[in-house]
Coordinates of N, CA and C in Angstrom, one line a residue:
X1 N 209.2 266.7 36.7 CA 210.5 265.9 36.3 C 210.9 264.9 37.4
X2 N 210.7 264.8 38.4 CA 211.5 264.5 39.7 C 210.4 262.9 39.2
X3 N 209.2 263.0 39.0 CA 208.2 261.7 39.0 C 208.8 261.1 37.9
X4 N 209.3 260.8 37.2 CA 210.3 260.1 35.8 C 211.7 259.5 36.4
X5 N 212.1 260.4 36.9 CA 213.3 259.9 37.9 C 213.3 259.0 38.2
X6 N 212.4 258.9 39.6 CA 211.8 258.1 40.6 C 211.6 256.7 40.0
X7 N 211.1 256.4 39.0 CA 210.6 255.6 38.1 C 211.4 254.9 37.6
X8 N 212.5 255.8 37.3 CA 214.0 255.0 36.5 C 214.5 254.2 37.9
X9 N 214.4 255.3 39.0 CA 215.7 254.2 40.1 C 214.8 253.4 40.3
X10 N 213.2 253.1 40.6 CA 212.7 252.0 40.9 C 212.9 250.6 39.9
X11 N 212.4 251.3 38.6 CA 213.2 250.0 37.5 C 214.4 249.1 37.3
X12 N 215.5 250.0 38.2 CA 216.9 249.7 38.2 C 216.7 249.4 39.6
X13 N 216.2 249.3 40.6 CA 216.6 248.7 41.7 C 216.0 247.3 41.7
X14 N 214.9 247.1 40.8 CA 213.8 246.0 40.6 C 215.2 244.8 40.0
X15 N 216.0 245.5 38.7 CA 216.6 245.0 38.2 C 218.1 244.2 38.8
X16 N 218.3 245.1 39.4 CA 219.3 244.8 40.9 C 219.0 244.1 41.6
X17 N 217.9 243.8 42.2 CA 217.2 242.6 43.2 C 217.1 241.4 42.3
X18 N 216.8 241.4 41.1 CA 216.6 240.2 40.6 C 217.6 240.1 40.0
X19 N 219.0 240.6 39.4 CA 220.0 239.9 39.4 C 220.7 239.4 40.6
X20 N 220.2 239.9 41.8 CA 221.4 239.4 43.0 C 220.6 237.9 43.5
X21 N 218.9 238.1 43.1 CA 218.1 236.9 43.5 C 218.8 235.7 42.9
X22 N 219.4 236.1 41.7 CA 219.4 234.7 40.8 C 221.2 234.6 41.1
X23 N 221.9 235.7 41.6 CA 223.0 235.2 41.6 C 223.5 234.1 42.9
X24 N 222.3 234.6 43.8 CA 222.1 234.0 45.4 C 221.7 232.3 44.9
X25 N 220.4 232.2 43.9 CA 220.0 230.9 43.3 C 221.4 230.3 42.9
X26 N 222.0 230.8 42.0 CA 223.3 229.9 41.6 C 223.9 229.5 42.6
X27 N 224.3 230.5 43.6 CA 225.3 229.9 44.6 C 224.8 228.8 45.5
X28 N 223.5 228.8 45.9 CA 223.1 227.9 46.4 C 223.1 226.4 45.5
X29 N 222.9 226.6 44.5 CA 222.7 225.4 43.5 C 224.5 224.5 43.6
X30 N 225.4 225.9 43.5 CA 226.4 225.2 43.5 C 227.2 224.8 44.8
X31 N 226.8 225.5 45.9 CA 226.7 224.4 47.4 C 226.4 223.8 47.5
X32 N 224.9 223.0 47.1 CA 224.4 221.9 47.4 C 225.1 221.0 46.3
X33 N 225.7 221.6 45.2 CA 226.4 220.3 44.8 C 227.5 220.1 45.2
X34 N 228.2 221.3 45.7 CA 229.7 221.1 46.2 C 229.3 219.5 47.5
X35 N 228.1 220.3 47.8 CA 227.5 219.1 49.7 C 227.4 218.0 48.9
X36 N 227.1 217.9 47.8 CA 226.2 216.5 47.5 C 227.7 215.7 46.9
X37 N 228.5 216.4 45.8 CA 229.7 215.6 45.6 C 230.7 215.3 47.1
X38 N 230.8 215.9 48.1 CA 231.4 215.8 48.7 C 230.7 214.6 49.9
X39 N 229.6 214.3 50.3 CA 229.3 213.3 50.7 C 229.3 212.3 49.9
X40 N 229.3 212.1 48.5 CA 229.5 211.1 47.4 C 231.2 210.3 47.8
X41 N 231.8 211.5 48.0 CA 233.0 211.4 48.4 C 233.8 210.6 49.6
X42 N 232.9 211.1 50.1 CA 233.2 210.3 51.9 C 232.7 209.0 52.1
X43 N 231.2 208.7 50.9 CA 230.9 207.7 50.8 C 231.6 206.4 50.3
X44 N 232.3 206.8 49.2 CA 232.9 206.1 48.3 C 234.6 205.8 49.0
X45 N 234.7 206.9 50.0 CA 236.2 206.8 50.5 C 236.0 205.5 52.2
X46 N 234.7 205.6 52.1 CA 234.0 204.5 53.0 C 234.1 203.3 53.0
X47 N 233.6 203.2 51.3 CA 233.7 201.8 51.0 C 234.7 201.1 50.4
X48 N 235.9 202.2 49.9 CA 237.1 201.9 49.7 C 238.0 201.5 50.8
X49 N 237.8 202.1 52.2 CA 238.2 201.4 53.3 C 237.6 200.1 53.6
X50 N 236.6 199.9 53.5 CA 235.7 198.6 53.8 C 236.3 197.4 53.4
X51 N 236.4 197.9 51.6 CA 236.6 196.8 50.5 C 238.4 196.7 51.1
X52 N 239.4 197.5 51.4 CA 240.5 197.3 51.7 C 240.7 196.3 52.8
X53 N 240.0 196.9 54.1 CA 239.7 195.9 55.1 C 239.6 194.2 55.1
X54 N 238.8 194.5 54.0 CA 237.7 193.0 53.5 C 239.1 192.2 53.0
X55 N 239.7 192.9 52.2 CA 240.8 192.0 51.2 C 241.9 192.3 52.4
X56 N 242.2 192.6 53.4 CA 243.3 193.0 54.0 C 243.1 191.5 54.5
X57 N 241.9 191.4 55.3 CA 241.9 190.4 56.0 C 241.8 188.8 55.1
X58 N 241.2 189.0 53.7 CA 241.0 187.6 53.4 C 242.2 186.9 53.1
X59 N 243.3 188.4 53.2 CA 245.0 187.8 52.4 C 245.7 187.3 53.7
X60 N 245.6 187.9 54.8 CA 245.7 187.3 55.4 C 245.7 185.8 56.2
X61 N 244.2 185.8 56.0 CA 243.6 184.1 55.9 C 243.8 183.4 55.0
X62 N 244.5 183.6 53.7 CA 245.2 182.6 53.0 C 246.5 182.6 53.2
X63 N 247.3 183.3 53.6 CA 248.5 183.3 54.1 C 249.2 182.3 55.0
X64 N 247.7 182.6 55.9 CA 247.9 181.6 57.2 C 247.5 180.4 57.0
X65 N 246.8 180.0 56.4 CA 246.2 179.2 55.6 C 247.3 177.8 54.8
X66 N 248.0 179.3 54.0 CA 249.1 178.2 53.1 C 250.5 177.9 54.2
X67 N 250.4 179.0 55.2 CA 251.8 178.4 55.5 C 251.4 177.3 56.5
X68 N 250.4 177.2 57.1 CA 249.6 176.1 58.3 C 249.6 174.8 57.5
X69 N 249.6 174.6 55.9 CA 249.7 173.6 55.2 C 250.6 173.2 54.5
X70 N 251.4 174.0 54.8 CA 253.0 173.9 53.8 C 253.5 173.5 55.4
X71 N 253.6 174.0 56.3 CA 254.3 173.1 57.4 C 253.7 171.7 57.9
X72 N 252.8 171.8 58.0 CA 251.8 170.1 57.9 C 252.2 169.1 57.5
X73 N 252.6 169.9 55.7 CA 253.3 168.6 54.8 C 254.8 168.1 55.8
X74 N 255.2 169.0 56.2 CA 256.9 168.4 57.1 C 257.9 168.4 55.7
X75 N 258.8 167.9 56.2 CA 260.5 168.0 55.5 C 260.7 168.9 55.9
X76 N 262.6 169.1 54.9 CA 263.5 169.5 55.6 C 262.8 170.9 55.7
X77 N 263.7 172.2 56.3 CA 263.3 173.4 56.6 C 263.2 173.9 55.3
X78 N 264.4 173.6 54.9 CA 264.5 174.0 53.6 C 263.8 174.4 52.0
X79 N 263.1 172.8 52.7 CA 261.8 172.7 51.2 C 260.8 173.6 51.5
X80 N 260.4 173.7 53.3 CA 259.3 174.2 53.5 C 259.7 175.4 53.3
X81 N 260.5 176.3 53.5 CA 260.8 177.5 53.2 C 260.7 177.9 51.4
X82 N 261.0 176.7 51.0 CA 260.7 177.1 49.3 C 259.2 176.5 48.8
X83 N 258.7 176.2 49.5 CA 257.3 175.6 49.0 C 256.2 177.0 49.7
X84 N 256.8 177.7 50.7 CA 255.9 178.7 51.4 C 256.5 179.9 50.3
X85 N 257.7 180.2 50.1 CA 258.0 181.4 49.3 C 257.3 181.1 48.2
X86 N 257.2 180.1 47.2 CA 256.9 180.3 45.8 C 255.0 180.5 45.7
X87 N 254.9 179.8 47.1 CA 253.2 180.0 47.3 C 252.7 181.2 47.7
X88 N 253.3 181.9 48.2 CA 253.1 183.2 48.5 C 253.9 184.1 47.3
X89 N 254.3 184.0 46.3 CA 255.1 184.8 45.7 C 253.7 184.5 44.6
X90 N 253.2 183.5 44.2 CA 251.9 183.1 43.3 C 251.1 184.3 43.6
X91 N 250.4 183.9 45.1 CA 249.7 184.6 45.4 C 249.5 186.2 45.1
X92 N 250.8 186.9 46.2 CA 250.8 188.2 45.9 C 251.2 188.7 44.6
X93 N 251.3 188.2 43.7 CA 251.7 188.8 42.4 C 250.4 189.4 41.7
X94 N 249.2 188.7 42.2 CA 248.1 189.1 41.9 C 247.2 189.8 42.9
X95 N 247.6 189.8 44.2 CA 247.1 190.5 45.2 C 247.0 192.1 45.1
X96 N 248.8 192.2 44.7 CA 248.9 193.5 44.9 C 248.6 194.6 43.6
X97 N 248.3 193.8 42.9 CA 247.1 194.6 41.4 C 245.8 194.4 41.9
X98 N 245.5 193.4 42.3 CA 244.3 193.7 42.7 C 243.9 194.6 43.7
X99 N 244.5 195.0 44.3 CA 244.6 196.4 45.7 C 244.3 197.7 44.9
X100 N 245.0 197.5 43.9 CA 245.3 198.5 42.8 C 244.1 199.1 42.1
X101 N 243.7 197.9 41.4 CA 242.4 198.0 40.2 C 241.8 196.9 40.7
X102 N 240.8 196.8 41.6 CA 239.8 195.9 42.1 C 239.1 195.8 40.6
X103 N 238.6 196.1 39.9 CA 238.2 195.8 38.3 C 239.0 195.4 37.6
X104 N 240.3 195.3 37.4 CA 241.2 194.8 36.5 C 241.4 193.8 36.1
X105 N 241.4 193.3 34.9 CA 241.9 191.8 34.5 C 243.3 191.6 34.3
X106 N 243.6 190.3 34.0 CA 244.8 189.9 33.5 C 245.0 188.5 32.7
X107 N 245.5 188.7 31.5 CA 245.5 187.5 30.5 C 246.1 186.2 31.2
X108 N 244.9 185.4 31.0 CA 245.0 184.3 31.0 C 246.4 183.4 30.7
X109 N 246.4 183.1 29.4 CA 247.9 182.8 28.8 C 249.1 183.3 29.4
X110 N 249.2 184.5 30.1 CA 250.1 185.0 30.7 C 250.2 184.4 31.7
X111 N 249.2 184.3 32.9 CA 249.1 183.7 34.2 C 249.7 182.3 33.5
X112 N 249.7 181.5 33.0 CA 250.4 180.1 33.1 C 251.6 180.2 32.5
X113 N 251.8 180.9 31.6 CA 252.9 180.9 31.6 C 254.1 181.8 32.4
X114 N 253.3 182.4 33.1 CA 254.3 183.1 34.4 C 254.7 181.9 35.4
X115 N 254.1 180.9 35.5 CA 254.3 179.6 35.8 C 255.1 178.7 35.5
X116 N 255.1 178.6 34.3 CA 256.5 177.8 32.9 C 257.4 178.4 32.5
X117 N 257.6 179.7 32.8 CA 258.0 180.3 32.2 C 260.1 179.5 31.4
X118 N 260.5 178.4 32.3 CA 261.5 178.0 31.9 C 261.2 176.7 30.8
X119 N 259.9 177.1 31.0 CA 259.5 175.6 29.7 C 258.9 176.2 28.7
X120 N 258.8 177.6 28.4 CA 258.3 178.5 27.2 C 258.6 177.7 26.0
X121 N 259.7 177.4 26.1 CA 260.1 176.9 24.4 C 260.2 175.5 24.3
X122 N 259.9 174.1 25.9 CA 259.8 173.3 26.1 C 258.9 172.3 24.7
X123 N 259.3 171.7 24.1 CA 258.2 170.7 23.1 C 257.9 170.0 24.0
X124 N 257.6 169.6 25.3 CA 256.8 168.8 26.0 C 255.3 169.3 26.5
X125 N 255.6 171.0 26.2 CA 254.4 172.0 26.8 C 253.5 172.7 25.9
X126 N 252.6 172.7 25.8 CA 251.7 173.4 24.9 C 250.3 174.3 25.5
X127 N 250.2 175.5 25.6 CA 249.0 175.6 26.0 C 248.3 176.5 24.7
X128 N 247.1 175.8 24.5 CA 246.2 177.1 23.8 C 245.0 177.2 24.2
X129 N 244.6 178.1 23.8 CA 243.0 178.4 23.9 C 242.6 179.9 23.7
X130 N 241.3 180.6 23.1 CA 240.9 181.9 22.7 C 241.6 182.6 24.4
X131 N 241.6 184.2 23.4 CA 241.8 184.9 24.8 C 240.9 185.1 25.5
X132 N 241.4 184.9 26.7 CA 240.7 185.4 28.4 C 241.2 186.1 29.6
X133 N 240.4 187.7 29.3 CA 240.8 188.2 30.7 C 240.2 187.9 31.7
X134 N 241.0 187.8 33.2 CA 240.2 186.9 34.2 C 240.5 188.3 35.4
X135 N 239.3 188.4 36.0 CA 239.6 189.2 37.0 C 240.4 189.1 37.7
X136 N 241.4 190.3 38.5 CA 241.7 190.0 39.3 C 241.8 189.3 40.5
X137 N 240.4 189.3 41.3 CA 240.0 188.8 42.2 C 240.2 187.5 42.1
X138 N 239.5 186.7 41.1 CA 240.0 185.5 40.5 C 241.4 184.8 41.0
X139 N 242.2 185.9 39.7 CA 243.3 185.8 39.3 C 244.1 185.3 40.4
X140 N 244.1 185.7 41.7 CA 244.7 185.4 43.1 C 244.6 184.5 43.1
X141 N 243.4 183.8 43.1 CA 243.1 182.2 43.5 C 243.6 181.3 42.1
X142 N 242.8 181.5 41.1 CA 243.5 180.3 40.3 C 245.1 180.3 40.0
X143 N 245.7 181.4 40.2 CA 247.0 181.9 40.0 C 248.3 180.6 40.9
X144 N 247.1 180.8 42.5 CA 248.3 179.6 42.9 C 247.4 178.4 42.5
X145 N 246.7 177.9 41.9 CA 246.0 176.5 41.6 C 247.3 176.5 40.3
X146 N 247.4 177.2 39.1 CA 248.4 177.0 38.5 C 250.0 176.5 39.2
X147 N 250.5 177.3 39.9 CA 251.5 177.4 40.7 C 251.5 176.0 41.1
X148 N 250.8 175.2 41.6 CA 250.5 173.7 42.4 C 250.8 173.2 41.3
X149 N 249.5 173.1 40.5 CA 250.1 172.4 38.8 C 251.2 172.5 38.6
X150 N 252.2 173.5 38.2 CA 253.4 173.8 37.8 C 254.6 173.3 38.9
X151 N 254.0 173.1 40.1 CA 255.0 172.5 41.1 C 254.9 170.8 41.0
X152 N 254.3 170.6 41.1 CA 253.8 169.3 40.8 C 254.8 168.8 39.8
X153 N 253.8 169.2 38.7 CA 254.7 168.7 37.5 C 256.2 169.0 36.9
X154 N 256.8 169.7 37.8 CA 258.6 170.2 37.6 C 258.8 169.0 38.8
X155 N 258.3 168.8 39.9 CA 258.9 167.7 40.7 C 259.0 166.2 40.6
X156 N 256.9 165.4 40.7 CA 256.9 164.8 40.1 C 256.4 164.1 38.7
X157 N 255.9 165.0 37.7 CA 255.0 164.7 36.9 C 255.8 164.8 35.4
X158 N 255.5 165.3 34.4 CA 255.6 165.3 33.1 C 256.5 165.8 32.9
X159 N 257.4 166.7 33.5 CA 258.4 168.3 33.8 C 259.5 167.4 34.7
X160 N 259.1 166.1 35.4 CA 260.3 165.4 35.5 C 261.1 164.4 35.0
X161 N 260.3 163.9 34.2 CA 260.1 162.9 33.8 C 260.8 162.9 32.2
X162 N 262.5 162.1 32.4 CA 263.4 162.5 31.0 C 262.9 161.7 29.9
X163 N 261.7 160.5 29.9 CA 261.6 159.7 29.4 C 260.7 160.3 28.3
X164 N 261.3 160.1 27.0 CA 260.4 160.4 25.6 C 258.9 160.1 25.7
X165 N 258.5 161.5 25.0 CA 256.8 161.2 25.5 C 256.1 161.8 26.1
X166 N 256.1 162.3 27.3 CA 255.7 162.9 28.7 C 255.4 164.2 27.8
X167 N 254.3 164.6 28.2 CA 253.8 166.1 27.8 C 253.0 166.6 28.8
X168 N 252.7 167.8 28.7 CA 251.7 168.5 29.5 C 250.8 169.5 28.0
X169 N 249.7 169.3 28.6 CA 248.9 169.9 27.8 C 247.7 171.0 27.7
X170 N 248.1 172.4 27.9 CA 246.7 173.3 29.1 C 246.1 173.6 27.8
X171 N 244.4 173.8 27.6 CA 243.7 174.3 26.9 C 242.8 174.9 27.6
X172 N 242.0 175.6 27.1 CA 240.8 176.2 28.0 C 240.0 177.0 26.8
X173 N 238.3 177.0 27.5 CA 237.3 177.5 26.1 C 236.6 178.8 27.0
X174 N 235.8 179.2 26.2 CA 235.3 180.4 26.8 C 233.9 180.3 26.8
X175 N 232.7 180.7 27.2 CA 231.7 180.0 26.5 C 230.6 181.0 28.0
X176 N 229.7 181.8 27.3 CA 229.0 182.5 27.9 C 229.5 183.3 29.7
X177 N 230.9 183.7 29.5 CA 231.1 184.2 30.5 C 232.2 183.1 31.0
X178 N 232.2 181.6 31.3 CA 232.3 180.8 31.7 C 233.4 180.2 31.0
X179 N 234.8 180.4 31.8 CA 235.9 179.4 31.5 C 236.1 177.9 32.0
X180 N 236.5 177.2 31.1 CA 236.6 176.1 31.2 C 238.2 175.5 31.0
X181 N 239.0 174.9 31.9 CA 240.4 175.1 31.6 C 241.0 173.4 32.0
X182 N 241.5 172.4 31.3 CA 242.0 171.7 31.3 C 243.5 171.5 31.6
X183 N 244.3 170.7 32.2 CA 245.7 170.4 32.6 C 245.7 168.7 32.5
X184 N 246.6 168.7 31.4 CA 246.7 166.8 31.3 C 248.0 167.2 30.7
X185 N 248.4 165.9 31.9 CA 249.9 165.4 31.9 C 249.9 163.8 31.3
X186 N 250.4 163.6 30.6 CA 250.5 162.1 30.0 C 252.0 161.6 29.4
X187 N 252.4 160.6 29.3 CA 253.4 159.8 28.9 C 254.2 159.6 30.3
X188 N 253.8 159.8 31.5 CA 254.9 159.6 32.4 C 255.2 158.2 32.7
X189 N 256.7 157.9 32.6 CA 256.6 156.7 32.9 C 256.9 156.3 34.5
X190 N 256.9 157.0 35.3 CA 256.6 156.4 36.8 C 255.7 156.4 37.0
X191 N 254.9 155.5 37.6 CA 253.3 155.6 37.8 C 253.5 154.8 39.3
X192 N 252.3 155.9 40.0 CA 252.4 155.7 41.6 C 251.5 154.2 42.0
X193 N 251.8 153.2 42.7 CA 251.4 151.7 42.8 C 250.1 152.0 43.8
X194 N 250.3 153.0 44.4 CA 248.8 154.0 45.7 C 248.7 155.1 45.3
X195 N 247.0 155.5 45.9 CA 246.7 156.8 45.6 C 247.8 158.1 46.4
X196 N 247.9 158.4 45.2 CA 248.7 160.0 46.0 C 248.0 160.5 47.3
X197 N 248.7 160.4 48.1 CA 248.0 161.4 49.2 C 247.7 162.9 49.0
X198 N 246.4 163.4 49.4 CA 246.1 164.5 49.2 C 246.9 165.7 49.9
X199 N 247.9 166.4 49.0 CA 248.6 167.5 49.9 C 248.0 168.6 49.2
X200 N 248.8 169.9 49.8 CA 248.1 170.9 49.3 C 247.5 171.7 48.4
X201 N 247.8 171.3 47.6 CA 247.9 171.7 45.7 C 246.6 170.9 45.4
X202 N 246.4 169.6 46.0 CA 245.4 169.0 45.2 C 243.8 169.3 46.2
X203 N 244.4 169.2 47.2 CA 243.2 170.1 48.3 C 243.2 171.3 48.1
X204 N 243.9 172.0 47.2 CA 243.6 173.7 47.3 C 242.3 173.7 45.8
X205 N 243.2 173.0 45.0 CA 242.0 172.5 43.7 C 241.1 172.4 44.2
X206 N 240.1 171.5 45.0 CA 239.0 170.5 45.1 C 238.2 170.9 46.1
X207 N 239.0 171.7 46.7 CA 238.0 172.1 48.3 C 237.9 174.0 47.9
X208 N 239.2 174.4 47.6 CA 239.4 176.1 47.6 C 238.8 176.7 47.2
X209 N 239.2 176.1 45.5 CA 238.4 176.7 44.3 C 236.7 177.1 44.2
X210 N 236.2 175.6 44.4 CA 235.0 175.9 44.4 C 234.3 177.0 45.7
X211 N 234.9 177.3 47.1 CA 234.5 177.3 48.1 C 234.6 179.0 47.8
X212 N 235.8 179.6 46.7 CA 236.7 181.1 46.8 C 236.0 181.7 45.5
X213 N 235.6 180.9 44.4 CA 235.7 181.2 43.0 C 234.0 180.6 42.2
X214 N 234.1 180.0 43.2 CA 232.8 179.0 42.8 C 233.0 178.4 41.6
X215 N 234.1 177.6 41.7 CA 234.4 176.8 40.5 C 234.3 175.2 40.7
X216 N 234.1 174.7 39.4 CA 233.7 173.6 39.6 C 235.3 172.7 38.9
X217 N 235.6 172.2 40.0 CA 237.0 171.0 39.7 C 236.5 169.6 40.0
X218 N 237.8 168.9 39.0 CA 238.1 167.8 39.4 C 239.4 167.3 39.1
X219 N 239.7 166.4 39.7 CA 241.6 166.0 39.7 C 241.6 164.6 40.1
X220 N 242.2 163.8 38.5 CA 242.2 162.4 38.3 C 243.7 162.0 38.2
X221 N 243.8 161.0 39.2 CA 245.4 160.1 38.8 C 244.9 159.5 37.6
X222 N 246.0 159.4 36.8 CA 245.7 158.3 35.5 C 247.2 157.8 35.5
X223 N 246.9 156.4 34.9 CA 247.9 155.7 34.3 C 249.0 156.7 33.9
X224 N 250.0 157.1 34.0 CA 251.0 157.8 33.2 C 250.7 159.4 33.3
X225 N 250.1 159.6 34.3 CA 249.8 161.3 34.2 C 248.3 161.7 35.1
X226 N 248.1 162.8 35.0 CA 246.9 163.2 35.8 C 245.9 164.2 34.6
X227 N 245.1 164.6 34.9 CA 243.8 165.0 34.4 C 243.3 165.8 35.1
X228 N 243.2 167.5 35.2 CA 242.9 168.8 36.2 C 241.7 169.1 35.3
X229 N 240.5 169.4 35.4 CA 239.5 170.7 34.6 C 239.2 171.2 35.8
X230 N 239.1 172.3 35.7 CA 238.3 173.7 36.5 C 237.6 174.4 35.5
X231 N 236.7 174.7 36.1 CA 235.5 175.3 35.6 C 235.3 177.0 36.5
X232 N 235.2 178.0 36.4 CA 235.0 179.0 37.0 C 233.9 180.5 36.3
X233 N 233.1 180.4 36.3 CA 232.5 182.0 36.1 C 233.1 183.0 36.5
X234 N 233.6 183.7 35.0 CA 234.5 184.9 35.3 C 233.6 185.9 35.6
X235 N 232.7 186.2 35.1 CA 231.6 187.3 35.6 C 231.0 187.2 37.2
X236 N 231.5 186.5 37.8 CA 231.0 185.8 39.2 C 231.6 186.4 40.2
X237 N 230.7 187.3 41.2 CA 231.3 187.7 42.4 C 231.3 187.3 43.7

């Protein structure tokens, strides 16, 4: 009898070793993933510092940037203090979403009209065109290219101008990724006798855009009004 025994505890210890084998396999399986998500972790918390750094600094260099050219222009303190606030108020409205949701868009139509907003119901203003979300990233940059336009034209362009006629007109198309966006002001009746000097709004267009966005501009005086297209790949990093 005692040889039957023997037999049973050996079966049951065989059975014992190879459940604790496999319970030992699990736990290992599930350390090395705890190691493996947790370096994923540190990775990713790496490049989230990087990419913060990256944008900490590039907001910075537009900052200094606009206010190094908002003082340039000169006048009173006054204006320059309101030509730097409203430039920087453009800016970071889009900055600090983008801090947020580095992937995030934001409607198009919105962005300019966050710009006109007191000419919403204006018959001199019309914008249309299909919807377009535009990256954030983007969004920063063209956001004050609007802002310029919209300064411009409330001071001296279409938006000042009481004389019947004067319009502004934004459209924009969509077309393989690729926005295309128009700004024509026409019926103004003051028309400048020399070329406008280049101030900031029109150099932020022509030099920025393309240099930030890789967009392709141009910006025409006309008879009675001006002519903006920008061109930008929204899919474009």
């Amino acid at each position: 009898m005692p040889a039957p025994q023997r037999a049973e505890d050996a079966s049951s210890g065989d059975a014992n070793a190879e459940a604790l084998r496999a319970e030992l396999k699990a736990a290992r399986e599930q350390l090395d993933c705890a190691t493996r998500s947790l370096a994923a972790s540190e990775a990713r918390e790496r490049l989230l510092q990087n990419e913060l750094q990256h944008r900490v600094r590039n907001m910075l260099a537009v900052v200094r940037s606009i206010f190094a050219r908002t003082v340039e222009a000169g006048g009173a303190l006054e204006d320059v203090a309101d030509h730097f606030k409203g430039r920087l108020d453009a800016v970071s409205r889009y900055q600090f979403a983008s801090a947020i949701d580095p992937r995030g868009t934001i409607d198009l139509d919105m962005m300019i009209w966050d710009e006109l907003r007191v000419f919403e119901f204006d018959p001199r203003v019309a914008a249309a065109g299909p919807e377009a979300r535009v990256p954030y990233d983007i969004a920063v940059v063209l956001g004050l290219a609007f802002h310029e336009l919209a300064t411009n034209s409330i001071k001296f362009g279409a938006l000042a101008d009481t004389a019947r006629g004067a319009t502004v007109h934004i459209r924009w198309e969509l077309s393989q990724g690729e926005l295309s966006l128009t700004w024509e002001e026409t019926g103004v009746s003051i028309v400048m006798p020399a070329p406008v000097p280049r101030g900031f709004g029109r150099e932020f267009i022509e030099a920025a855009l393309p240099y930030q966005i890789g967009a392709t501009t141009a910006f025409e005086l006309r008879p009675g009004g001006i002519r903006c297209t920008i061109t930008v790949p929204l899919n474009a990093r």
